[in-house]
């Protein structure tokens, strides 16, 4: 009885404090989503997962946007799932179901998602980085899948991790729980670029500006096929790629792009 009351109180507290755990800012044609719960090390709580899914879907549906940036407030990008929530049995299925939904939402999002990391990304926080289309981090950042240290192997964080880094690097991280630093993350393919902390915002601005100069319809087509072909047999991928290129040529923005090249001017994208 007491445990039930305490759980209800905890849930009420979490609900009332949840309004600001995710903050958002729209900057020209990029949408910045920030994990803003440093007291829990920006944990991916049930509410945080729900909000991330909602915000990413909404941003993807906004035709004025061409990229999404995921950030963390404070020295920790995200420490992963909220372990207090996971200690409650009835929460466990909900947590992992939402985490899977978030990963699928990121893949299905029609615009690129960029992780901006300045600090620690651990467990499902590292998963969030690995699942992003691109990742820019400061040189003081670190990445780990330390679940094995607590008796909970990082099986789901390992899914995107093993698809972006080498098998040996993924195994080292998953079986030892030992973090890798920013340079190791760059060398193994977990992040796209490493910069000084004071250069991080400028680098994100440069990247979102570059993406913002491209056609959204072309980018959407490209991202969809990018994830489709990764797991295909290479000969099948080339065969399917032929049709994608032909489909791309039929887009109005592609016709405009080719015409602008002939006329030696900047393209005027439809969006």
Tab-separated table of C-alpha atoms in Angstrom:
chain	number	residue	atom	x	y	z
A	1	UNK	CA	0.000	0.000	0.000
A	2	UNK	CA	2.761	2.416	0.982
A	3	UNK	CA	4.751	1.597	-2.168
A	4	UNK	CA	1.692	2.294	-4.290
A	5	UNK	CA	1.175	5.689	-2.635
A	6	UNK	CA	4.843	6.584	-3.060
A	7	UNK	CA	4.718	5.638	-6.723
A	8	UNK	CA	1.696	7.837	-7.288
A	9	UNK	CA	3.425	10.729	-5.531
A	10	UNK	CA	6.530	10.204	-7.636
A	11	UNK	CA	4.508	10.178	-10.825
A	12	UNK	CA	2.649	13.337	-9.845
A	13	UNK	CA	5.936	15.061	-9.049
A	14	UNK	CA	7.421	13.918	-12.343
A	15	UNK	CA	4.367	15.134	-14.244
A	16	UNK	CA	4.352	18.568	-12.616
A	17	UNK	CA	8.091	18.988	-13.184
A	18	UNK	CA	8.021	17.682	-16.742
A	19	UNK	CA	6.903	20.795	-18.576
A	20	UNK	CA	10.397	22.203	-18.993
A	21	UNK	CA	12.497	19.035	-19.265
A	22	UNK	CA	12.484	19.535	-23.038
A	23	UNK	CA	12.913	23.035	-24.436
A	24	UNK	CA	12.763	24.026	-28.087
A	25	UNK	CA	13.871	26.924	-30.256
A	26	UNK	CA	13.198	27.488	-33.944
A	27	UNK	CA	16.147	29.133	-35.681
A	28	UNK	CA	15.465	30.112	-39.304
A	29	UNK	CA	15.004	26.658	-40.899
A	30	UNK	CA	16.429	24.520	-38.078
A	31	UNK	CA	14.672	23.239	-34.954
A	32	UNK	CA	16.706	22.939	-31.743
A	33	UNK	CA	15.487	20.438	-29.144
A	34	UNK	CA	17.294	20.584	-25.804
A	35	UNK	CA	17.208	18.040	-22.990
A	36	UNK	CA	16.834	20.444	-20.070
A	37	UNK	CA	16.755	18.289	-16.950
A	38	UNK	CA	20.342	18.520	-15.616
A	39	UNK	CA	19.238	17.387	-12.136
A	40	UNK	CA	18.648	13.912	-13.586
A	41	UNK	CA	21.623	14.252	-15.952
A	42	UNK	CA	19.115	14.770	-18.768
A	43	UNK	CA	17.778	11.261	-18.326
A	44	UNK	CA	15.483	9.838	-20.975
A	45	UNK	CA	12.495	9.475	-18.697
A	46	UNK	CA	9.097	8.346	-19.941
A	47	UNK	CA	7.975	11.956	-20.298
A	48	UNK	CA	11.237	12.961	-22.005
A	49	UNK	CA	10.899	10.109	-24.511
A	50	UNK	CA	7.295	11.080	-25.235
A	51	UNK	CA	8.251	14.720	-25.723
A	52	UNK	CA	11.176	13.866	-28.008
A	53	UNK	CA	8.929	11.726	-30.194
A	54	UNK	CA	6.332	14.493	-30.347
A	55	UNK	CA	8.817	17.289	-31.085
A	56	UNK	CA	10.668	15.339	-33.783
A	57	UNK	CA	7.408	14.392	-35.492
A	58	UNK	CA	6.142	17.976	-35.385
A	59	UNK	CA	9.436	19.334	-36.727
A	60	UNK	CA	9.437	16.775	-39.519
A	61	UNK	CA	5.953	17.862	-40.530
A	62	UNK	CA	6.920	21.548	-40.629
A	63	UNK	CA	7.839	22.197	-44.260
A	64	UNK	CA	9.770	25.333	-43.312
A	65	UNK	CA	12.334	23.241	-41.417
A	66	UNK	CA	15.311	21.465	-42.951
A	67	UNK	CA	17.168	20.097	-39.915
A	68	UNK	CA	16.790	19.208	-36.244
A	69	UNK	CA	19.478	19.691	-33.583
A	70	UNK	CA	19.450	17.647	-30.372
A	71	UNK	CA	21.288	19.208	-27.423
A	72	UNK	CA	21.776	18.641	-23.705
A	73	UNK	CA	21.701	21.357	-21.049
A	74	UNK	CA	24.722	21.145	-18.745
A	75	UNK	CA	27.829	18.936	-18.704
A	76	UNK	CA	25.863	15.774	-19.566
A	77	UNK	CA	24.200	15.368	-22.958
A	78	UNK	CA	22.207	12.479	-21.509
A	79	UNK	CA	23.022	9.738	-19.014
A	80	UNK	CA	20.410	7.429	-20.507
A	81	UNK	CA	17.205	6.006	-19.133
A	82	UNK	CA	15.841	7.160	-15.786
A	83	UNK	CA	16.892	4.298	-13.502
A	84	UNK	CA	14.354	5.254	-10.830
A	85	UNK	CA	11.614	4.668	-13.370
A	86	UNK	CA	13.186	1.409	-14.524
A	87	UNK	CA	13.176	0.113	-10.952
A	88	UNK	CA	9.344	0.111	-11.107
A	89	UNK	CA	8.287	-3.090	-12.965
A	90	UNK	CA	5.168	-1.625	-14.582
A	91	UNK	CA	7.290	1.094	-16.192
A	92	UNK	CA	9.770	-1.209	-17.899
A	93	UNK	CA	7.765	-2.195	-20.985
A	94	UNK	CA	6.681	1.415	-21.441
A	95	UNK	CA	10.262	2.728	-21.326
A	96	UNK	CA	11.676	0.348	-23.910
A	97	UNK	CA	8.629	0.556	-26.158
A	98	UNK	CA	8.934	4.355	-26.217
A	99	UNK	CA	12.685	4.136	-26.813
A	100	UNK	CA	12.090	1.942	-29.860
A	101	UNK	CA	9.396	4.330	-31.086
A	102	UNK	CA	11.844	7.221	-30.709
A	103	UNK	CA	14.516	5.424	-32.742
A	104	UNK	CA	12.004	4.680	-35.510
A	105	UNK	CA	10.766	8.271	-35.405
A	106	UNK	CA	14.326	9.500	-35.929
A	107	UNK	CA	14.832	7.189	-38.900
A	108	UNK	CA	11.483	8.128	-40.443
A	109	UNK	CA	11.958	11.856	-39.876
A	110	UNK	CA	12.161	13.456	-43.346
A	111	UNK	CA	14.929	15.897	-42.376
A	112	UNK	CA	18.421	15.269	-40.946
A	113	UNK	CA	18.864	15.079	-37.172
A	114	UNK	CA	22.126	16.400	-35.727
A	115	UNK	CA	23.331	15.545	-32.223
A	116	UNK	CA	25.262	18.397	-30.605
A	117	UNK	CA	27.275	16.970	-27.707
A	118	UNK	CA	29.314	18.873	-25.164
A	119	UNK	CA	29.988	16.435	-22.348
A	120	UNK	CA	28.895	12.919	-21.421
A	121	UNK	CA	26.636	10.749	-23.562
A	122	UNK	CA	26.017	7.439	-21.818
A	123	UNK	CA	23.821	4.361	-22.323
A	124	UNK	CA	20.663	5.397	-24.228
A	125	UNK	CA	22.154	8.895	-24.357
A	126	UNK	CA	24.940	7.392	-26.459
A	127	UNK	CA	22.233	5.555	-28.394
A	128	UNK	CA	20.626	8.902	-29.188
A	129	UNK	CA	23.920	10.125	-30.647
A	130	UNK	CA	24.476	6.938	-32.660
A	131	UNK	CA	20.926	7.106	-34.025
A	132	UNK	CA	21.291	10.709	-35.190
A	133	UNK	CA	22.151	11.301	-38.830
A	134	UNK	CA	25.157	13.416	-37.859
A	135	UNK	CA	26.898	14.306	-34.621
A	136	UNK	CA	29.148	17.229	-33.739
A	137	UNK	CA	30.879	17.133	-30.360
A	138	UNK	CA	33.352	19.124	-28.296
A	139	UNK	CA	36.755	17.641	-27.554
A	140	UNK	CA	35.800	17.227	-23.891
A	141	UNK	CA	32.937	14.869	-24.715
A	142	UNK	CA	32.860	11.151	-23.958
A	143	UNK	CA	30.636	8.270	-24.994
A	144	UNK	CA	29.837	5.041	-23.180
A	145	UNK	CA	27.451	2.123	-22.835
A	146	UNK	CA	28.022	1.318	-19.139
A	147	UNK	CA	24.904	-0.760	-18.481
A	148	UNK	CA	26.962	-3.921	-18.002
A	149	UNK	CA	28.425	-2.350	-14.837
A	150	UNK	CA	24.937	-2.258	-13.315
A	151	UNK	CA	23.856	-5.674	-14.537
A	152	UNK	CA	21.741	-4.276	-17.398
A	153	UNK	CA	23.552	-4.840	-20.693
A	154	UNK	CA	23.094	-1.987	-23.170
A	155	UNK	CA	21.451	-4.208	-25.777
A	156	UNK	CA	19.256	-1.564	-27.412
A	157	UNK	CA	21.930	1.190	-27.342
A	158	UNK	CA	24.136	-1.365	-29.087
A	159	UNK	CA	21.784	-1.546	-32.076
A	160	UNK	CA	22.630	1.833	-33.653
A	161	UNK	CA	26.127	1.738	-32.123
A	162	UNK	CA	27.093	-1.436	-34.015
A	163	UNK	CA	25.834	0.167	-37.210
A	164	UNK	CA	28.052	3.239	-37.003
A	165	UNK	CA	31.294	2.020	-35.384
A	166	UNK	CA	33.435	-1.053	-35.956
A	167	UNK	CA	32.408	-4.361	-34.404
A	168	UNK	CA	35.498	-4.369	-32.181
A	169	UNK	CA	34.848	-0.832	-30.902
A	170	UNK	CA	31.207	-1.600	-30.178
A	171	UNK	CA	32.140	-4.807	-28.356
A	172	UNK	CA	34.756	-2.972	-26.292
A	173	UNK	CA	32.233	-0.337	-25.241
A	174	UNK	CA	29.390	-2.785	-24.581
A	175	UNK	CA	31.334	-5.509	-22.737
A	176	UNK	CA	33.536	-3.257	-20.614
A	177	UNK	CA	31.352	-0.197	-20.088
A	178	UNK	CA	34.481	1.901	-20.619
A	179	UNK	CA	33.926	5.326	-22.234
A	180	UNK	CA	35.707	6.473	-25.355
A	181	UNK	CA	36.780	10.089	-25.800
A	182	UNK	CA	35.863	12.486	-28.584
A	183	UNK	CA	38.837	11.675	-30.803
A	184	UNK	CA	38.158	7.948	-30.511
A	185	UNK	CA	34.501	8.608	-31.323
A	186	UNK	CA	35.548	10.507	-34.447
A	187	UNK	CA	38.075	7.891	-35.506
A	188	UNK	CA	35.569	5.045	-35.129
A	189	UNK	CA	32.680	6.849	-36.823
A	190	UNK	CA	30.378	7.633	-33.889
A	191	UNK	CA	30.605	11.393	-34.494
A	192	UNK	CA	31.046	13.483	-37.627
A	193	UNK	CA	33.364	16.190	-36.300
A	194	UNK	CA	35.148	17.295	-33.114
A	195	UNK	CA	35.683	20.956	-32.234
A	196	UNK	CA	36.714	23.085	-29.277
A	197	UNK	CA	33.836	23.762	-26.839
A	198	UNK	CA	33.735	27.444	-27.724
A	199	UNK	CA	33.457	26.545	-31.430
A	200	UNK	CA	30.541	24.142	-31.040
A	201	UNK	CA	27.704	26.605	-31.606
A	202	UNK	CA	29.382	28.108	-34.666
A	203	UNK	CA	29.942	24.639	-36.111
A	204	UNK	CA	26.285	23.742	-35.635
A	205	UNK	CA	25.255	27.016	-37.284
A	206	UNK	CA	27.533	26.289	-40.253
A	207	UNK	CA	26.100	22.792	-40.619
A	208	UNK	CA	22.441	23.792	-40.349
A	209	UNK	CA	23.080	26.668	-42.771
A	210	UNK	CA	24.601	24.278	-45.315
A	211	UNK	CA	21.662	21.888	-44.994
A	212	UNK	CA	19.272	24.828	-45.110
A	213	UNK	CA	20.610	25.762	-48.547
A	214	UNK	CA	19.545	22.398	-49.976
A	215	UNK	CA	16.167	21.272	-51.302
A	216	UNK	CA	14.061	19.675	-48.580
A	217	UNK	CA	12.325	17.306	-51.019
A	218	UNK	CA	15.683	16.064	-52.334
A	219	UNK	CA	17.073	15.663	-48.823
A	220	UNK	CA	13.982	13.707	-47.747
A	221	UNK	CA	14.240	11.347	-50.702
A	222	UNK	CA	17.957	10.896	-50.059
A	223	UNK	CA	17.576	10.166	-46.339
A	224	UNK	CA	14.844	7.603	-46.914
A	225	UNK	CA	16.929	5.644	-49.406
A	226	UNK	CA	20.095	6.060	-47.327
A	227	UNK	CA	18.599	4.005	-44.492
A	228	UNK	CA	16.866	1.589	-46.837
A	229	UNK	CA	20.014	0.622	-48.734
A	230	UNK	CA	22.327	0.250	-45.729
A	231	UNK	CA	21.076	-3.251	-44.931
A	232	UNK	CA	20.488	-4.370	-48.502
A	233	UNK	CA	22.729	-6.626	-50.532
A	234	UNK	CA	25.037	-4.306	-52.460
A	235	UNK	CA	23.856	-5.489	-55.891
A	236	UNK	CA	20.223	-5.038	-54.875
A	237	UNK	CA	21.093	-1.618	-53.460
A	238	UNK	CA	22.550	-0.549	-56.803
A	239	UNK	CA	19.480	-1.854	-58.635
A	240	UNK	CA	17.131	0.027	-56.312
A	241	UNK	CA	19.410	3.048	-56.486
A	242	UNK	CA	18.833	3.275	-60.241
A	243	UNK	CA	15.125	3.839	-59.692
A	244	UNK	CA	15.734	6.306	-56.867
A	245	UNK	CA	17.960	8.388	-59.137
A	246	UNK	CA	15.259	8.341	-61.822
A	247	UNK	CA	12.631	9.308	-59.236
A	248	UNK	CA	14.919	12.109	-58.071
A	249	UNK	CA	15.150	13.462	-61.619
A	250	UNK	CA	11.364	13.805	-61.674
A	251	UNK	CA	11.313	16.132	-58.666
A	252	UNK	CA	10.633	19.768	-59.510
A	253	UNK	CA	13.557	20.840	-57.347
A	254	UNK	CA	15.917	18.575	-59.264
A	255	UNK	CA	14.739	20.056	-62.562
A	256	UNK	CA	15.250	23.519	-61.077
A	257	UNK	CA	18.720	22.565	-59.824
A	258	UNK	CA	19.853	21.294	-63.216
A	259	UNK	CA	18.413	24.339	-64.955
A	260	UNK	CA	20.133	26.693	-62.521
A	261	UNK	CA	23.448	24.966	-63.271
A	262	UNK	CA	22.956	25.497	-67.007
A	263	UNK	CA	21.998	29.130	-66.421
A	264	UNK	CA	24.839	29.663	-63.926
A	265	UNK	CA	22.652	30.913	-61.096
A	266	UNK	CA	21.587	29.798	-57.637
A	267	UNK	CA	18.652	27.368	-57.571
A	268	UNK	CA	15.286	28.584	-56.309
A	269	UNK	CA	13.905	25.623	-54.359
A	270	UNK	CA	10.154	25.143	-54.180
A	271	UNK	CA	10.163	25.179	-50.347
